[in-house]
Amino acid sequence: MGSQKLLEVENLCIRYGALTAVSSVSFSVSNKEVVGLVGESGAGKSATAKGIIGLLPPIARMSGSVRYRGEELVGASRARLQKARGAQIGYIFQDALTALDPVRTVGVQLVEALRVHKPVSKREAWQAGEALLEELKIRDPRRVMNSYAHELSGGMRQRAIIALALIAEPEVIIADEVTSALDVTVQRKVLEILLRVCSDRGAGLIMITHDLGVVAQTCDRVIVLYGGIVAEDADVYTLFDHPRHPYTHALMRSMPRVGSDAPFEPIPGSAIQVFGELQMCPFHERCAKAGPDCSAKLPPVQTYGGSQFRCFHPVGLEQ
């Protein structure tokens, strides 16, 4: 099977009253592709993800385009979005303990999640749940099916949440900081399982994270968000070897480096909050390369090599 675009996001804008959480975000996801959405807290990662599947609060106002296999979802009815959630686009929430219903077993929740989208009996749904947990490398799937959330370890709860997102076999999976609460050993196992299952099923995966180590391990392509815009869009090798946007470059330099005693280089200042229409580079106040043009208007999208970026003064391309 060749590469097929499953999800296309174009000029997405999300506002909460006067606050603009997402100003202009565009990207696509193909089958078997892992796309990372990275950036600091407040960059617009989770707002973008929740906007895609219609999980924004009522105060939110969204414009732009979100197309699943060419079908527009922005402005779609509640019934259409409910059909999309789970059956076509699965969402793995960050906090497994709050995402799981504490008064119902994992099995009951898996059965319900499948039967909402597919005409199967409870018995068939239960068997499908057990088979999926086994696929997720759970040694005793029957015990987990009959367990409540508080009876499971953090890693096991996270696998249960992954199962809920995968049970109806969606073609696109959104994983929102799925490993942030796990220790490193469990984190690696969970990521390996998620990547393998998505690859086996031909699903596209959006990996939302602030951890560039996770990005390096898992992603084919990376979308760097800052101030609600795509600062840079590049394949993972290009991004780590030749970051073009000063924000991406600063993120790289703030990471711990193996074999180096050099101190961290934190990014000065704080992440911006955007009110109204964004009319300048949102990073200009924290950027060592900023010039007068950066505060005068929003940079256009430029392309060089394997990168697209919005910057008047990109790293490594000085005139």
Coordinates of C-alpha atoms in Angstrom, one line a residue:
M1 CA 0.0 0.0 0.0
G2 CA 1.5 3.4 -1.0
S3 CA 1.4 6.5 1.1
Q4 CA -2.1 8.0 1.5
K5 CA -3.0 11.3 3.1
L6 CA -5.4 10.5 5.9
L7 CA -5.7 13.8 7.7
E8 CA -5.1 17.3 6.3
V9 CA -5.1 20.4 8.6
E10 CA -5.0 23.8 6.8
N11 CA -4.9 27.3 8.3
L12 CA -6.4 26.1 11.6
C13 CA -7.2 29.0 14.0
I14 CA -8.7 28.5 17.5
R15 CA -9.7 31.4 19.7
Y16 CA -11.0 31.5 23.3
G17 CA -12.6 34.9 23.4
A18 CA -9.8 37.4 22.8
L19 CA -7.1 34.8 23.4
T20 CA -5.8 33.1 20.2
A21 CA -4.5 29.7 21.1
V22 CA -3.8 28.7 17.5
S23 CA -3.2 31.3 14.8
S24 CA -2.3 29.4 11.7
V25 CA -1.5 25.7 11.7
S26 CA -1.2 23.5 8.6
F27 CA 0.1 19.9 8.3
S28 CA -0.9 16.5 7.1
V29 CA -0.6 12.9 8.2
S30 CA -0.3 9.8 6.0
N31 CA -0.8 6.2 6.7
K32 CA 2.0 4.6 8.8
E33 CA 3.5 8.1 9.3
V34 CA 4.5 9.3 12.8
V35 CA 4.2 13.1 13.0
G36 CA 5.4 14.9 16.1
L37 CA 3.8 18.1 17.5
V38 CA 6.3 19.7 19.8
G39 CA 6.7 23.0 21.6
E40 CA 6.5 24.6 25.1
S41 CA 3.3 24.6 27.2
G42 CA 0.9 27.1 25.6
A43 CA 2.3 26.6 22.1
G44 CA -1.0 25.3 20.8
K45 CA -0.3 21.5 20.7
S46 CA -3.3 20.2 22.7
A47 CA -5.6 22.9 21.3
T48 CA -4.8 21.8 17.8
A49 CA -5.3 18.1 18.6
K50 CA -8.6 18.7 20.4
G51 CA -9.8 20.9 17.6
I52 CA -9.2 18.2 15.1
I53 CA -11.8 15.9 16.8
G54 CA -14.2 18.5 18.1
L55 CA -13.3 18.3 21.8
L56 CA -12.9 22.0 22.4
P57 CA -15.0 23.8 25.1
P58 CA -18.1 25.7 24.0
I59 CA -16.3 29.1 24.3
A60 CA -13.8 28.1 21.6
R61 CA -14.2 29.4 18.1
M62 CA -12.4 27.5 15.3
S63 CA -11.8 28.3 11.6
G64 CA -9.8 26.8 8.9
S65 CA -10.0 23.3 7.5
V66 CA -9.6 19.7 9.0
R67 CA -10.2 17.0 6.3
Y68 CA -10.3 13.3 7.0
R69 CA -9.8 11.4 3.7
G70 CA -11.0 14.6 2.0
E71 CA -14.1 15.1 4.1
E72 CA -14.4 18.4 5.9
L73 CA -14.8 18.1 9.7
V74 CA -14.8 21.8 10.7
G75 CA -18.4 22.8 11.0
A76 CA -19.6 19.1 10.9
S77 CA -22.6 18.1 13.0
R78 CA -22.1 16.6 16.5
A79 CA -23.3 13.2 15.2
R80 CA -20.6 13.3 12.5
L81 CA -17.9 14.2 14.9
Q82 CA -19.0 11.5 17.3
K83 CA -18.7 9.0 14.5
A84 CA -15.2 10.3 13.6
R85 CA -14.0 10.0 17.2
G86 CA -12.9 6.5 17.9
A87 CA -13.9 4.9 14.6
Q88 CA -11.7 7.1 12.3
I89 CA -9.6 9.3 14.7
G90 CA -8.6 7.8 18.0
Y91 CA -7.4 10.0 20.9
I92 CA -5.1 8.8 23.7
F93 CA -5.4 11.2 26.7
Q94 CA -2.5 12.3 28.8
D95 CA -3.8 11.4 32.2
A96 CA -4.9 7.7 32.2
L97 CA -6.2 7.8 35.7
T98 CA -8.7 10.6 35.0
A99 CA -9.4 9.4 31.4
L100 CA -10.6 5.9 32.6
D101 CA -14.0 5.7 34.3
P102 CA -13.2 4.8 38.0
V103 CA -16.5 3.0 38.6
R104 CA -16.5 0.7 35.5
T105 CA -14.0 -2.0 34.6
V106 CA -11.6 -1.7 31.7
G107 CA -13.5 -4.4 29.9
V108 CA -16.9 -2.7 30.2
Q109 CA -15.4 0.5 28.8
L110 CA -13.7 -1.3 25.9
V111 CA -17.0 -3.1 25.1
E112 CA -18.9 0.1 25.0
A113 CA -16.3 1.9 22.9
L114 CA -16.4 -0.8 20.3
R115 CA -20.2 -1.2 20.2
V116 CA -20.8 2.5 19.7
H117 CA -19.1 2.2 16.3
K118 CA -19.6 -1.4 15.2
P119 CA -22.6 -3.8 15.2
V120 CA -21.1 -6.5 17.4
S121 CA -22.5 -8.4 20.4
K122 CA -21.2 -7.8 23.9
R123 CA -19.5 -11.2 23.8
E124 CA -17.8 -10.4 20.5
A125 CA -16.7 -7.0 21.8
W126 CA -15.4 -8.5 25.0
Q127 CA -13.3 -11.0 23.0
A128 CA -12.0 -8.2 20.8
G129 CA -11.0 -6.3 23.9
E130 CA -9.1 -9.3 25.3
A131 CA -7.4 -9.8 22.0
L132 CA -6.3 -6.2 21.8
L133 CA -4.9 -6.1 25.3
E134 CA -2.9 -9.2 24.4
E135 CA -1.7 -7.4 21.3
L136 CA -0.6 -4.6 23.6
K137 CA 1.7 -7.2 25.4
I138 CA -0.5 -7.5 28.5
R139 CA 0.2 -10.9 30.1
D140 CA -3.1 -11.4 31.7
P141 CA -5.7 -9.6 29.6
R142 CA -8.7 -11.2 31.3
R143 CA -7.6 -9.9 34.7
V144 CA -7.1 -6.4 33.2
M145 CA -10.5 -6.5 31.5
N146 CA -12.1 -7.2 34.9
S147 CA -10.0 -4.5 36.8
Y148 CA -10.8 -1.0 37.7
A149 CA -8.4 1.8 37.0
H150 CA -7.1 2.2 40.6
E151 CA -6.2 -1.5 40.6
L152 CA -3.7 -1.1 37.7
S153 CA -0.1 0.3 37.6
G154 CA 0.6 3.5 35.7
G155 CA 2.0 1.6 32.7
M156 CA -0.9 -0.8 32.6
R157 CA -3.4 2.1 32.8
Q158 CA -1.7 3.8 29.9
R159 CA -2.0 0.6 27.8
A160 CA -5.7 0.4 28.7
I161 CA -6.1 4.0 27.4
I162 CA -4.3 3.1 24.2
A163 CA -6.6 0.1 23.9
L164 CA -9.7 2.4 24.2
A165 CA -8.3 4.6 21.4
L166 CA -7.5 1.6 19.1
I167 CA -10.5 -0.7 19.8
A168 CA -12.6 0.6 16.9
E169 CA -9.6 0.5 14.6
P170 CA -9.2 4.2 13.6
E171 CA -6.8 5.2 10.8
V172 CA -5.4 8.2 12.7
I173 CA -4.2 8.1 16.3
I174 CA -3.6 11.3 18.4
A175 CA -1.3 10.6 21.4
D176 CA -1.3 13.5 23.8
E177 CA 1.8 13.4 26.1
V178 CA 1.1 9.7 26.6
T179 CA 4.4 9.0 28.4
S180 CA 4.9 12.1 30.5
A181 CA 3.8 10.5 33.8
L182 CA 5.7 7.2 33.3
D183 CA 9.3 6.3 34.3
V184 CA 11.8 5.9 31.5
T185 CA 11.7 2.0 31.3
V186 CA 7.9 1.9 31.1
Q187 CA 7.9 4.9 28.8
R188 CA 10.0 3.0 26.3
K189 CA 7.9 -0.1 26.4
V190 CA 4.6 1.9 25.9
L191 CA 6.1 3.8 22.9
E192 CA 7.4 0.6 21.3
I193 CA 4.0 -1.1 21.6
L194 CA 2.1 1.9 20.3
L195 CA 4.4 2.3 17.3
R196 CA 4.3 -1.4 16.4
V197 CA 0.5 -1.6 16.6
C198 CA 0.0 1.6 14.5
S199 CA 2.5 0.3 11.9
D200 CA 0.8 -3.1 11.8
R201 CA -2.6 -1.5 11.2
G202 CA -1.3 1.1 8.8
A203 CA -2.5 3.9 11.0
G204 CA -1.1 7.5 11.0
L205 CA 0.1 8.7 14.4
I206 CA 0.3 12.2 15.8
M207 CA 2.7 12.3 18.8
I208 CA 2.2 15.4 21.0
T209 CA 5.1 15.9 23.3
H210 CA 7.5 18.4 24.8
D211 CA 10.2 15.7 25.0
L212 CA 12.6 15.9 22.0
G213 CA 14.1 12.6 23.1
V214 CA 10.7 10.9 22.4
V215 CA 10.6 12.8 19.1
A216 CA 14.0 11.5 18.0
Q217 CA 13.0 7.9 18.9
T218 CA 9.6 7.8 17.3
C219 CA 8.8 10.4 14.6
D220 CA 9.2 10.6 10.9
R221 CA 8.4 14.3 10.7
V222 CA 8.2 17.0 13.2
I223 CA 5.9 20.1 13.5
V224 CA 7.4 22.7 15.8
L225 CA 4.7 25.0 17.3
Y226 CA 5.3 28.4 18.9
G227 CA 2.7 31.0 19.7
G228 CA 0.0 29.1 17.8
I229 CA 1.9 28.9 14.5
V230 CA 4.1 26.3 12.8
A231 CA 7.6 27.7 13.4
E232 CA 9.2 24.8 11.5
D233 CA 8.1 21.6 9.7
A234 CA 10.8 19.1 8.8
D235 CA 11.7 15.5 8.6
V236 CA 13.2 14.3 11.9
Y237 CA 16.8 14.0 10.6
T238 CA 16.8 17.4 9.0
L239 CA 15.3 19.0 12.1
F240 CA 18.0 17.6 14.5
D241 CA 20.9 18.1 12.1
H242 CA 20.0 21.5 10.7
P243 CA 17.3 23.3 12.6
R244 CA 16.4 26.5 10.7
H245 CA 14.0 28.4 13.0
P246 CA 15.8 30.1 15.9
Y247 CA 13.2 28.7 18.3
T248 CA 13.9 25.1 17.1
H249 CA 17.6 25.8 17.4
A250 CA 17.1 27.1 21.0
L251 CA 15.1 24.0 21.9
M252 CA 17.9 21.8 20.7
R253 CA 20.5 23.7 22.8
S254 CA 18.3 23.5 25.9
M255 CA 18.5 19.7 25.8
P256 CA 21.0 17.7 27.9
R257 CA 23.7 16.4 25.6
V258 CA 25.2 12.9 26.1
G259 CA 28.9 13.0 26.8
S260 CA 29.0 16.8 27.3
D261 CA 29.5 18.7 30.6
A262 CA 28.3 21.9 29.0
P263 CA 25.6 23.6 31.0
F264 CA 22.0 23.8 29.7
E265 CA 21.2 26.9 27.7
P266 CA 17.6 27.8 28.7
I267 CA 15.6 30.0 26.4
P268 CA 15.3 33.5 28.0
G269 CA 11.9 34.9 28.8
S270 CA 8.5 33.2 28.8
A271 CA 6.2 31.8 26.1
I272 CA 3.9 34.4 24.5
Q273 CA 0.2 34.6 24.8
V274 CA -1.5 35.9 21.7
F275 CA -4.5 38.2 21.8
G276 CA -6.4 39.0 18.6
E277 CA -4.7 38.5 15.3
L278 CA -1.0 37.7 15.3
Q279 CA 0.8 40.3 13.3
M280 CA 4.5 39.6 14.1
C281 CA 6.8 36.8 14.8
P282 CA 5.7 35.5 18.2
F283 CA 9.3 34.5 19.1
H284 CA 10.9 37.9 18.4
E285 CA 11.2 39.1 22.0
R286 CA 13.1 35.9 23.0
C287 CA 15.2 35.6 19.8
A288 CA 18.9 36.6 19.6
K289 CA 18.6 36.9 15.8
A290 CA 15.5 39.2 15.7
G291 CA 15.6 42.3 13.7
P292 CA 13.1 45.2 13.1
D293 CA 11.2 43.2 10.5
C294 CA 10.4 40.5 13.0
S295 CA 8.3 42.8 15.1
A296 CA 6.7 44.5 12.1
K297 CA 5.0 41.5 10.4
L298 CA 4.5 37.8 10.5
P299 CA 7.2 36.0 8.4
P300 CA 6.0 34.1 5.4
V301 CA 6.6 30.4 5.0
Q302 CA 10.0 29.6 3.5
T303 CA 11.3 26.3 2.2
Y304 CA 14.9 25.1 2.2
G305 CA 16.1 21.5 1.9
G306 CA 13.9 19.3 3.9
S307 CA 12.4 22.2 6.0
Q308 CA 9.6 24.7 5.9
F309 CA 9.9 27.6 8.4
R310 CA 8.5 31.0 9.2
C311 CA 11.5 33.2 9.9
F312 CA 13.2 36.3 8.4
H313 CA 16.6 35.2 9.8
P314 CA 16.9 31.4 9.7
V315 CA 19.8 29.6 11.4
G316 CA 22.6 28.6 9.0
L317 CA 21.2 30.6 6.1
E318 CA 22.6 34.0 6.9
Q319 CA 23.0 36.4 4.0

